[in-house]
Coordinates of C-alpha atoms in Angstrom, one line a residue:
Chain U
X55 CA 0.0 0.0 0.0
X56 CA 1.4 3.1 -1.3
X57 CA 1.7 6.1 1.7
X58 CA 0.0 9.2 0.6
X59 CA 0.8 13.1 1.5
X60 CA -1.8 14.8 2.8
X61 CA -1.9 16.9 -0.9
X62 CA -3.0 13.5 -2.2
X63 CA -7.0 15.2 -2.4
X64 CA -5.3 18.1 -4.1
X65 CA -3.3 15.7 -6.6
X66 CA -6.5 13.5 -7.6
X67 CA -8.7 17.1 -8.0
X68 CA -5.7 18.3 -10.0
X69 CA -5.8 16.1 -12.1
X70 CA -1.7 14.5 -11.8
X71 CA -0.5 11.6 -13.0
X72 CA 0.8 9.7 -9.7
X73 CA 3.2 7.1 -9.6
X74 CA 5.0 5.2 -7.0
X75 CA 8.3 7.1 -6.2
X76 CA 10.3 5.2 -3.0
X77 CA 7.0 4.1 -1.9
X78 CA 4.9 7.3 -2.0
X79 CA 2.0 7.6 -4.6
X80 CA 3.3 11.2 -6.1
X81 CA 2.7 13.5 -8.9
X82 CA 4.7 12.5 -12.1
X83 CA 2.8 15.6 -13.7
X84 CA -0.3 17.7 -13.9
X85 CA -0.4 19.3 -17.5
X86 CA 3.2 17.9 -19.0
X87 CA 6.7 18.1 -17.5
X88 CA 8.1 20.5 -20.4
X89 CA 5.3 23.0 -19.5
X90 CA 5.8 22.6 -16.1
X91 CA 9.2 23.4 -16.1
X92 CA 9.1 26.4 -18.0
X93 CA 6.5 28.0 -15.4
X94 CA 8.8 27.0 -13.1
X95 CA 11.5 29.2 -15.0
X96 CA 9.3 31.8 -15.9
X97 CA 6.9 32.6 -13.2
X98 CA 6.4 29.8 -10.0
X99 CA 5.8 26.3 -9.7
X100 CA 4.2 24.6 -5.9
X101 CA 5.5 21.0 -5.6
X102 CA 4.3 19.0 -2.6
X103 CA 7.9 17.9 -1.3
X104 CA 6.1 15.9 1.9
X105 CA 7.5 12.4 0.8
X106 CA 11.0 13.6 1.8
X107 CA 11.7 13.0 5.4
X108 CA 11.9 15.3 8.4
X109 CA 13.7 14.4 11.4
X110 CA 13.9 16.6 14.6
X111 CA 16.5 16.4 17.0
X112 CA 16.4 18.0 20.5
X113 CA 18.0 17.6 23.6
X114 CA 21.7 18.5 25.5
X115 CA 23.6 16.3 23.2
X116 CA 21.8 16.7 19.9
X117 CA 24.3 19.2 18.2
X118 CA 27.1 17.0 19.7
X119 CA 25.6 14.1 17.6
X120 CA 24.8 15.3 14.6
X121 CA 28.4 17.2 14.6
X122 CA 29.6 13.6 14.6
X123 CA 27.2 11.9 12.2
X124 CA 27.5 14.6 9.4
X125 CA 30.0 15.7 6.9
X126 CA 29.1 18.9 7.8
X127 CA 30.2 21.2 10.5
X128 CA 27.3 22.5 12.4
X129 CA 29.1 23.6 15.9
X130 CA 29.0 27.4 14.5
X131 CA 25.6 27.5 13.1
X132 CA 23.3 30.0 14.2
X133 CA 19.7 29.6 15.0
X134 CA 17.3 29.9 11.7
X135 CA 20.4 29.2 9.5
X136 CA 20.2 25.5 6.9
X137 CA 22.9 23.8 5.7
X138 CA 23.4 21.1 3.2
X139 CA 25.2 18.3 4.5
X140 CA 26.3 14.2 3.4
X141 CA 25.8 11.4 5.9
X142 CA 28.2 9.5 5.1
X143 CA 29.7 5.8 6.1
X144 CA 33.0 4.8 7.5
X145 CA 34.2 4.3 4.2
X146 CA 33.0 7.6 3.3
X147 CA 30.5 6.7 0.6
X148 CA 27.4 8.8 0.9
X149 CA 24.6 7.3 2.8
X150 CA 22.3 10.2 2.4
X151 CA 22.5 14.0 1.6
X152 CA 20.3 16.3 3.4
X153 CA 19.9 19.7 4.7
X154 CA 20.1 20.5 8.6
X155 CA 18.2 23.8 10.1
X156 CA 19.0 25.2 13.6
X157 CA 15.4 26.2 15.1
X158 CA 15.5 27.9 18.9
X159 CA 14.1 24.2 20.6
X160 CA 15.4 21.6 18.0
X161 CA 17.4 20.7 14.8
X162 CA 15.3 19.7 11.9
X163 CA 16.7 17.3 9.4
X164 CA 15.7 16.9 5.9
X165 CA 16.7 13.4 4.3
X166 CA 15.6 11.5 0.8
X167 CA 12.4 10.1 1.2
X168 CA 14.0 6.7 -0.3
X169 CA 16.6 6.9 2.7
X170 CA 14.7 7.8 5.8
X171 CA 14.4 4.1 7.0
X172 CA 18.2 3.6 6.4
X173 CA 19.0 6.6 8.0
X174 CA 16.8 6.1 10.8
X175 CA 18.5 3.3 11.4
X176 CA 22.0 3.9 11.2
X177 CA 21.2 7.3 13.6
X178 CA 19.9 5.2 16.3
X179 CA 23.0 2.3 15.6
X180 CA 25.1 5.4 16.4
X181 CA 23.2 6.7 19.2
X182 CA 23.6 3.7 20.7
X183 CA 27.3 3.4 20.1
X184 CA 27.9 6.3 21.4
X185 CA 25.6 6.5 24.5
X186 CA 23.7 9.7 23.4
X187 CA 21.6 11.6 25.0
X188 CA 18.9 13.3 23.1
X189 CA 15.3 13.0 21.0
X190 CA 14.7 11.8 17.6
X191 CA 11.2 12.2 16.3
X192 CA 10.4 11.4 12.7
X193 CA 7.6 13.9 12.1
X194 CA 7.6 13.1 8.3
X195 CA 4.0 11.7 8.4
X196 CA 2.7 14.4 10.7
X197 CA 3.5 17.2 8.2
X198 CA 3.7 18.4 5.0
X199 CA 6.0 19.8 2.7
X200 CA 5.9 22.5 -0.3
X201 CA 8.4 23.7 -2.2
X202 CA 7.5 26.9 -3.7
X203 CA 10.0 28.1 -6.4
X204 CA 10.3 30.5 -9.4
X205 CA 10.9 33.9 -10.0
X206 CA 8.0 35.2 -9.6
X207 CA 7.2 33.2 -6.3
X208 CA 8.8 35.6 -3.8
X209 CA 7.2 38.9 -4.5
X210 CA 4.0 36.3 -4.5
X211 CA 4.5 35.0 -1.8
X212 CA 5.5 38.3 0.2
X213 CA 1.7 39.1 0.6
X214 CA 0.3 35.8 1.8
X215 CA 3.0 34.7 4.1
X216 CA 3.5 36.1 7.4
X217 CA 7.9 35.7 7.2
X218 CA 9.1 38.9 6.1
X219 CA 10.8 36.9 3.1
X220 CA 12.9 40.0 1.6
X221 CA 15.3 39.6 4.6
X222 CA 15.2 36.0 4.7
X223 CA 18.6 34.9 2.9
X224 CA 19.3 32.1 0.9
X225 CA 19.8 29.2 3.0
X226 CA 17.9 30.7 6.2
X227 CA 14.6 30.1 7.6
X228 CA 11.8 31.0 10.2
X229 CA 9.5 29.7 12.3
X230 CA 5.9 31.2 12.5
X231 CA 2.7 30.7 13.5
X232 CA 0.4 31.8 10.6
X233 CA -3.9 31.7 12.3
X234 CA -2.4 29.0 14.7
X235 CA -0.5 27.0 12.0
X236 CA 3.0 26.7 12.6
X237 CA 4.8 27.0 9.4
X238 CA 8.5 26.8 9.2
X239 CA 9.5 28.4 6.2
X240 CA 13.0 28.3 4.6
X241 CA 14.5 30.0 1.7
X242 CA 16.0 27.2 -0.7
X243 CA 15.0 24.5 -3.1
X244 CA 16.0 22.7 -5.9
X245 CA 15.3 23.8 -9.0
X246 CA 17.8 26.4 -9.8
X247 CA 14.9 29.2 -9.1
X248 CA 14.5 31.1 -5.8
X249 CA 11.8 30.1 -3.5
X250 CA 10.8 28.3 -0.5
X251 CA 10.1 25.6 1.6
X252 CA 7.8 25.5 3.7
X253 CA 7.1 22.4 6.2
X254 CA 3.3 22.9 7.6
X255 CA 0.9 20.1 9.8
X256 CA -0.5 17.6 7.8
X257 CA -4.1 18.7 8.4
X258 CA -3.7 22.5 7.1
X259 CA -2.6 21.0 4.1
X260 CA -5.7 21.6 1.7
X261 CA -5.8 25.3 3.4
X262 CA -2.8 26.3 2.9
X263 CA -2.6 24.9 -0.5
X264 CA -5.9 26.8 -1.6
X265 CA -4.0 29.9 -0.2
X266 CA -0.4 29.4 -1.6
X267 CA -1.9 28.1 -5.1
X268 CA -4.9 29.8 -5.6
X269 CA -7.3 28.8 -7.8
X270 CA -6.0 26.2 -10.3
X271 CA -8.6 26.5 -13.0
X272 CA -6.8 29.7 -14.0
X273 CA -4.3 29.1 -16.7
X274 CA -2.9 32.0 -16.3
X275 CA -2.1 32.1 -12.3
X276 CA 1.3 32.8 -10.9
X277 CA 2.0 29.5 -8.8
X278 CA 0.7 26.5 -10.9
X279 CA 1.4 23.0 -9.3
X280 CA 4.4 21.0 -10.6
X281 CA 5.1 17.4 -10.8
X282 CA 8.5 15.4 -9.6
X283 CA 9.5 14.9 -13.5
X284 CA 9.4 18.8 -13.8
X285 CA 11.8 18.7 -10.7
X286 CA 13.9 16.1 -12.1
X287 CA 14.6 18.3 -15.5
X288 CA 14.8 21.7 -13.3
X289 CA 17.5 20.1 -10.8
X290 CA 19.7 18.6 -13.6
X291 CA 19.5 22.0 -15.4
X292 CA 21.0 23.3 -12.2
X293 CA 23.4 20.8 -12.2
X294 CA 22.4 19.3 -8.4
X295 CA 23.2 15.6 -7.6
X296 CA 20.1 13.3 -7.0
X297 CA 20.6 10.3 -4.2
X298 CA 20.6 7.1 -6.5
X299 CA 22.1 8.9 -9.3
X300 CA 25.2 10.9 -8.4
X301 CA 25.7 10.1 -5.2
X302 CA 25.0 6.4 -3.9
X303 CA 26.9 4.6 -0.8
X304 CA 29.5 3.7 -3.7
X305 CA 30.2 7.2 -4.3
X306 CA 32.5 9.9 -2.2
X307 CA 31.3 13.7 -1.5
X308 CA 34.8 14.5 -2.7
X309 CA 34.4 13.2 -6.0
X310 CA 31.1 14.2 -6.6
X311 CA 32.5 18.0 -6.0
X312 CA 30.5 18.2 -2.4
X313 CA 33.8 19.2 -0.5
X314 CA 32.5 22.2 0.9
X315 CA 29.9 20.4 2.5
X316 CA 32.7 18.4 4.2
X317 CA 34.4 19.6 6.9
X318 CA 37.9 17.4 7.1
X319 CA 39.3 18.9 10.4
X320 CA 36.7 17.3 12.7
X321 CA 36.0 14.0 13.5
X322 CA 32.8 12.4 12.1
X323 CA 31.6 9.3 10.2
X324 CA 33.9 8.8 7.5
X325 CA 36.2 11.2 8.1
X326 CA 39.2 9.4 8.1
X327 CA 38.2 7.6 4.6
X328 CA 37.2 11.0 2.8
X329 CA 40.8 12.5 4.5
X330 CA 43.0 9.9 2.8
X331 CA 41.0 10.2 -0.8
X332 CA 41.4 14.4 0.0
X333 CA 45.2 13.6 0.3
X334 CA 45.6 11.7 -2.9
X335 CA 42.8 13.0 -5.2
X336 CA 39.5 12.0 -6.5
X337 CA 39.8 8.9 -8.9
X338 CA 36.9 10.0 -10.9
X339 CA 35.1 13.2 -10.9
X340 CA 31.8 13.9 -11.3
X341 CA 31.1 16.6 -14.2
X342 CA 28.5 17.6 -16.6
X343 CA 28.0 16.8 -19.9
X344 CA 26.3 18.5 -23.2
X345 CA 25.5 16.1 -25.9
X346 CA 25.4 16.6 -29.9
X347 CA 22.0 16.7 -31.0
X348 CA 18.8 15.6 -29.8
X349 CA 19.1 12.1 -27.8
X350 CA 19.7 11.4 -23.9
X351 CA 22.1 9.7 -22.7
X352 CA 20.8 8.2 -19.6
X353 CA 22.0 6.5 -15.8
X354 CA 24.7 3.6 -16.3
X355 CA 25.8 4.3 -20.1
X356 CA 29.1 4.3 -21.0
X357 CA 31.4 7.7 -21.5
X358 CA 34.3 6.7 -23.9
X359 CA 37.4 8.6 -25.3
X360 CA 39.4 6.7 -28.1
X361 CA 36.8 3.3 -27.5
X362 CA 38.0 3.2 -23.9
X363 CA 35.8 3.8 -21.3
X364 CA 36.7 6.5 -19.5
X365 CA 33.5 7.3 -17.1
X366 CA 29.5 6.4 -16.9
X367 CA 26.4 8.9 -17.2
X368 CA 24.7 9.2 -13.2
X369 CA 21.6 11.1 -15.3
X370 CA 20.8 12.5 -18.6
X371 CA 17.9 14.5 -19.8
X372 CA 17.1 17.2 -22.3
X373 CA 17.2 20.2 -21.0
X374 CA 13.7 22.2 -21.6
X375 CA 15.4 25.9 -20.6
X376 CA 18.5 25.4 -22.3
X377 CA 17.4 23.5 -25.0
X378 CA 20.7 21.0 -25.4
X379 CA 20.6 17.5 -24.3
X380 CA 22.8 16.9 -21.1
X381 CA 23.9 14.8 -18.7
X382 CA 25.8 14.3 -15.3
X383 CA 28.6 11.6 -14.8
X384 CA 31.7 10.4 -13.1
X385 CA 34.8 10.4 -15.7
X386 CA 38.0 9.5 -14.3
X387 CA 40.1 12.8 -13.5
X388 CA 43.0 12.8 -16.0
X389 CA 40.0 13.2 -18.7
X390 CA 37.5 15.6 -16.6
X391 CA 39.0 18.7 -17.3
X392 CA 36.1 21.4 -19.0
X393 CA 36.3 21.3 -22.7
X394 CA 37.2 17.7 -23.2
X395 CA 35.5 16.0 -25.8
X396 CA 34.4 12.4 -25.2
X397 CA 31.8 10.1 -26.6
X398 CA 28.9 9.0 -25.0
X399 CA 27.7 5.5 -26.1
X400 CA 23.9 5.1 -26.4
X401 CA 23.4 1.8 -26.9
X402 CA 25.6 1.1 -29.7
X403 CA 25.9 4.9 -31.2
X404 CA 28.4 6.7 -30.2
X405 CA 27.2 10.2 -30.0
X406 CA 30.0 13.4 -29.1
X407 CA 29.9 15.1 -25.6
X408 CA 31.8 17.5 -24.6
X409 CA 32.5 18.3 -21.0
X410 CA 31.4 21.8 -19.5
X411 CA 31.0 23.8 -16.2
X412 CA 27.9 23.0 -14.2
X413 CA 25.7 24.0 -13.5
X414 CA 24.0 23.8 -16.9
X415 CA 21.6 26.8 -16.3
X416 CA 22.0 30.3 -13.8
X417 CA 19.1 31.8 -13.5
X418 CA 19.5 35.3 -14.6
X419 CA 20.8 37.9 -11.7
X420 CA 18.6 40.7 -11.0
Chain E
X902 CA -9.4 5.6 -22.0
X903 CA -10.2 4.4 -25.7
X904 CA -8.6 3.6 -29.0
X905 CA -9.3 3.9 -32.6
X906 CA -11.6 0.6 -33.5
X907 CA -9.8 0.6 -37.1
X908 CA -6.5 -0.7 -36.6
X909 CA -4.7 -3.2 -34.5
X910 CA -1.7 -3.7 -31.5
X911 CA 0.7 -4.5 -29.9
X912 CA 1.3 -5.1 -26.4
X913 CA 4.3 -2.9 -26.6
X914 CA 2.0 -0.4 -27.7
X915 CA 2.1 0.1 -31.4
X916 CA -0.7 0.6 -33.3
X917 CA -1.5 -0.9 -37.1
X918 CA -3.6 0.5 -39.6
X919 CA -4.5 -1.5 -42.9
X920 CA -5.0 0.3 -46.2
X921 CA -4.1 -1.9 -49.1
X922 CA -1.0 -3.6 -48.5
X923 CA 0.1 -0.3 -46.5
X924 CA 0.3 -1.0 -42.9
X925 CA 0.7 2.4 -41.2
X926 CA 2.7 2.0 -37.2
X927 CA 2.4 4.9 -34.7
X928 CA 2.4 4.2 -30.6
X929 CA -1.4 4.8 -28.7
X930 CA -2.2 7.8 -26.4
X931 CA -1.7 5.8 -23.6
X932 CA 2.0 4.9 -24.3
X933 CA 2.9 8.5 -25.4
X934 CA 1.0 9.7 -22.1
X935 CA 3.1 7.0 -20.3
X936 CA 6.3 8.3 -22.0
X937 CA 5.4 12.3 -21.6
X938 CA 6.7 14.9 -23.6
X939 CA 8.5 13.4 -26.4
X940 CA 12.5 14.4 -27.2
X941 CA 13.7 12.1 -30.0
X942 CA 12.5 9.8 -32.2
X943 CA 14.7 7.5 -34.2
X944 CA 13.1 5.7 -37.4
X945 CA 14.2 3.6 -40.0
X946 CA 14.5 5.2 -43.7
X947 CA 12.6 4.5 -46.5
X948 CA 13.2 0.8 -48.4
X949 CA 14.6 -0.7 -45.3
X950 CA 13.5 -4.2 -44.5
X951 CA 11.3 -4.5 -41.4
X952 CA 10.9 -7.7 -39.4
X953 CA 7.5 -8.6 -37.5
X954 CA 8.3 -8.4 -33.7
X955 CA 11.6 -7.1 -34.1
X956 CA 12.5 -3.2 -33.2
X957 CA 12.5 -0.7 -36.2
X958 CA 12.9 3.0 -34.1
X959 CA 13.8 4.2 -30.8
X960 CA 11.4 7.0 -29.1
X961 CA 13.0 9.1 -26.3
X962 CA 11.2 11.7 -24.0
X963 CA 12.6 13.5 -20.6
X964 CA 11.6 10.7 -18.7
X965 CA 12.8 7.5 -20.4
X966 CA 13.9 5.8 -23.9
X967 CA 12.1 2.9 -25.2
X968 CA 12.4 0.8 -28.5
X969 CA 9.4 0.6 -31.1
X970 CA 8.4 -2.4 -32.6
X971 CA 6.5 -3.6 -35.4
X972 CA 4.1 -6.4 -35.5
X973 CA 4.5 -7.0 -39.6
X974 CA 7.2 -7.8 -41.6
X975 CA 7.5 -5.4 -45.1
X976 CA 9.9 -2.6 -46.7
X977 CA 9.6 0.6 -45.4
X978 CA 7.9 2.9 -47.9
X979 CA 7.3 6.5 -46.1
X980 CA 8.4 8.1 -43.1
X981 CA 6.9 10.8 -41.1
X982 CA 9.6 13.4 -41.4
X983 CA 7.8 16.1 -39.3
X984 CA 8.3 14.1 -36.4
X985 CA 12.5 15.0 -36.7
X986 CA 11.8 18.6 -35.5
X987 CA 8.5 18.1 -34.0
X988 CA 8.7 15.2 -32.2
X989 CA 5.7 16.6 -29.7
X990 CA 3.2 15.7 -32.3
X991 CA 3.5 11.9 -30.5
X992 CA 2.1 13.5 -27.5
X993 CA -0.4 15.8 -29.0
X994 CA -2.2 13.2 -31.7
X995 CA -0.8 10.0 -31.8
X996 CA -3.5 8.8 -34.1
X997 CA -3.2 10.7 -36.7
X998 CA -0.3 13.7 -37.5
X999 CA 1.9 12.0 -35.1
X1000 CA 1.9 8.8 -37.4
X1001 CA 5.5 6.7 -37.9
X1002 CA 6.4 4.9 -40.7
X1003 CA 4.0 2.8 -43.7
X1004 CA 5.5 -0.1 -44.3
X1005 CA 4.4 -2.4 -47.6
X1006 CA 3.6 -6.1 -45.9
X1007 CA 4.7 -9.1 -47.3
X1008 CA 2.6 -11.7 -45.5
X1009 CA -0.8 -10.1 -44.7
X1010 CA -1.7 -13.0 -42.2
X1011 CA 1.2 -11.5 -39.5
X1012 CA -1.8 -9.2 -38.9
X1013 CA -4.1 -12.1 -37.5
X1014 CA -1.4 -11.9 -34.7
X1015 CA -2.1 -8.3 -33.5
X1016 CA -4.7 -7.6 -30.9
X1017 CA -8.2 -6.0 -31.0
X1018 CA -8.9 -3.0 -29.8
X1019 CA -10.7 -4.9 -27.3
X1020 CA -7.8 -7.0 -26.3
X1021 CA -5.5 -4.3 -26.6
X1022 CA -7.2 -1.7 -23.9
X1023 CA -7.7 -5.0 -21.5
X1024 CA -3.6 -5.8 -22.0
X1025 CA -3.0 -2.1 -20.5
X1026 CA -5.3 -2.3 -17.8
X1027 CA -8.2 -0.3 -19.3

């Protein structure tokens, strides 16, 4: 039995396409995924996020903890700041990647929806180890999530939301209560777009999405609902790793070009692994790709130079913004300098790439 | 969902449509819906040899790739060449514009082997 978010109502109404995505019945799409994505670009796009998980932490030893069981360092963070962190394992492949916020009462941590039992687990392993001290509650199926993202969606959102959002920086958040809903709002996403996420009770949900959406029979509204392919195609543009894709338990932050999310001079999970690749150098790299003509190279295909394979493709889409087909992969690093030209093989046709700085698209600064 | 009552399947999707010995092959609404918005579409050229049941084309969107097949066994004898730089058409009218290749059949009874309509719409669930 698939678990649904408590936007389900609003998907079915909305007419979505839903599909099973790590166990959640999601929307693939509303209207298309090319469409989607350029409102996204061009005005705002609200995609119900709730599937991903959300872990609080509270108690003495809770920043002590997660100090040790992220990449990250989080000693200095302030309250209301987020940061985007790798939980890693002792040999320093990534278990997860998430993003830790400091509220006044708790640390609330945002993990893959297709990692949240794994990391649950390996938490509590560690707690134990350790002999910790502190509170873990997984309040992922008590709430919901939206992401809120576009360039229109700030100055939209200014006039609902109750956050005074044009002093909210990138990568901060607040906590409110909004006619006795507590809304926690944070300015980030992942899409390439400002925005916001926003992490509400599970039973405000069809308010709140009435309020932050509007009324979806008009075409021609500001914030139009967005599916997860439209945030698969948006994310790639922006050149940001997806769990399964570029970064798996087989794969290193280091080498997927995460090391400022790692902090090497504390101790943590993995840390001495990730110190010792540090010292000698990624083997592989990951970097982005644009491909000749109109196919997509897609996760697992071979990157060649001279026949020889030289890498493999993490993802591969064509990108609706930029209008060039392009991928992510890992090439191994005497060939993943920008500018190289490789070969990707789709099966059996080798098709030229070239290798170029991500990300792929920058939205355009105001 | 439905499906045009004048041709017949696949179970990989393809539809058939008789007229003389012209067999016409595009993919139904449901697979292009399936697919979404379509990228690339790679098709045989004109005079090349098709086998029944073997793959003739490759059809790409943002989401995934997937092979085409054919459920008759002829020459190739037009191709849809709007498709190359408007491959959307899939998406928008499968049935019609967004049409594939005609082939000229060499062994009309392969078509006894295609589904209904019927047969077809119960194959996909519908």
């Amino acid at each position: 039995m698939l678990k649904r978010t408590p936007f389900y109502d609003f998907h079915v109404s909305a007419g979505a396409k839903l599909v099973d995505f790590a166990g959640w019945e999601m929307p693939l799409l509303y209207r298309g995924i090319v469409p989607e994505h350029e409102q996204t670009r061009n005005s705002a796009s609200i995609f119900d996020v709730s599937h991903m998980g959300r872990l609080y932490f509270s108690g003495k030893e809770a920043p002590t903890f997660l100090n040790r069981a992220l990449t990250r360092n989080v000693a200095d963070q302030k309250v209301g700041q987020c940061r985007y962190s790798l939980v890693c394992n002792e040999a320093g492949g990534v278990m997860d990647d998430v993003i830790i916020s400091r509220d006044t009462k708790n640390w609330i941590l945002v993990c893959n929806a297709s990692n949240r039992p794994k990391i649950l687990a390996h938490f509590n392993q560690l707690r134990r180890g350790w002999n910790m001290d502190f509170d873990l509650a997984d309040q992922t199926e008590a709430t919901g999530m939206v992401a809120i993202q576009g360039p229109k969606a700030i100055a939209k959102l200014a006039s609902i939301l109750p956050v005074d959002l044009a002093n909210l920086k990138r990568y901060q958040f607040e906590s409110t209560s909004f006619m006795l809903v507590k809304l926690t709002v944070f300015r980030s996403g992942y899409t390439g777009e400002d925005g916001v996420e926003i992490i509400l009770p599970g039973k405000m949900a069809s308010m709140a999405m009435k309020l932050l959406a509007g009324k979806l029979d008009r075409p021609d509204a500001t914030i139009q609902p967005a599916g997860l392919g439209a945030r698969d195609t948006l994310r790639l543009e922006a050149g940001m790793p997806l769990y399964g894709h570029e970064l798996t338990e087989q794969t290193d932050p280091l080498s997927a070009g995460l090391a400022f999310a790692v902090d090497l001079t504390k101790d943590f999970v993995g840390a001495e692994a990730l110190r010792s690749i540090a010292q000698s150098g990624p083997k592989r790299k990951l970097v982005g790709l644009e491909l000749e003509g109109r196919r997509i190279a897609r996760q697992e295909m071979m990157v060649l130079l001279d026949n020889q394979p030289v890498g493999q493709i993490t993802s591969g889409t064509f990108g609706p913004t930029i209008q060039k087909s392009i991928a992510m992969a890992y090439v191994d690093a005497p060939h993943a300098a920008e500018g190289t030209a490789l070969k990707v093989d789709l099966k059996g046709s080798q098709v030229d790439a070239r290798i170029v700085k991500l990300p792929f698209y920058k939205r355009p600064s105001k | 969902m439905s499906a045009p009552t004048d041709r017949r399947y696949l179970q990989t999707h393809e539809w058939h449509k008789l007229q003389g010995d012209i067999v016409t092959i595009g993919i139904t609404q449901f697979a292009a819906d399936e697919l979404t918005d379509i990228t690339f579409i790679d098709l045989p050229k004109v005079g090349a040899k098709i086998q029944a049941n073997q793959r003739f084309g490759e059809i790409e969107s943002v989401k995934a790739t997937s092979d085409l097949y054919s459920g008759v066994s002829g020459t190739v004898t037009q191709v849809n060449d709007a498709l190359q730089n408007e491959p959307g058409l899939i998406n928008r009218d499968p049935y019609e514009s967004g049409w594939m290749i005609k082939i000229q059949i060499t062994n009309p009874a392969e078509l006894n082997n295609l589904l209904s309509v019927e047969d077809y719409l119960k194959k996909v669930g519908h």
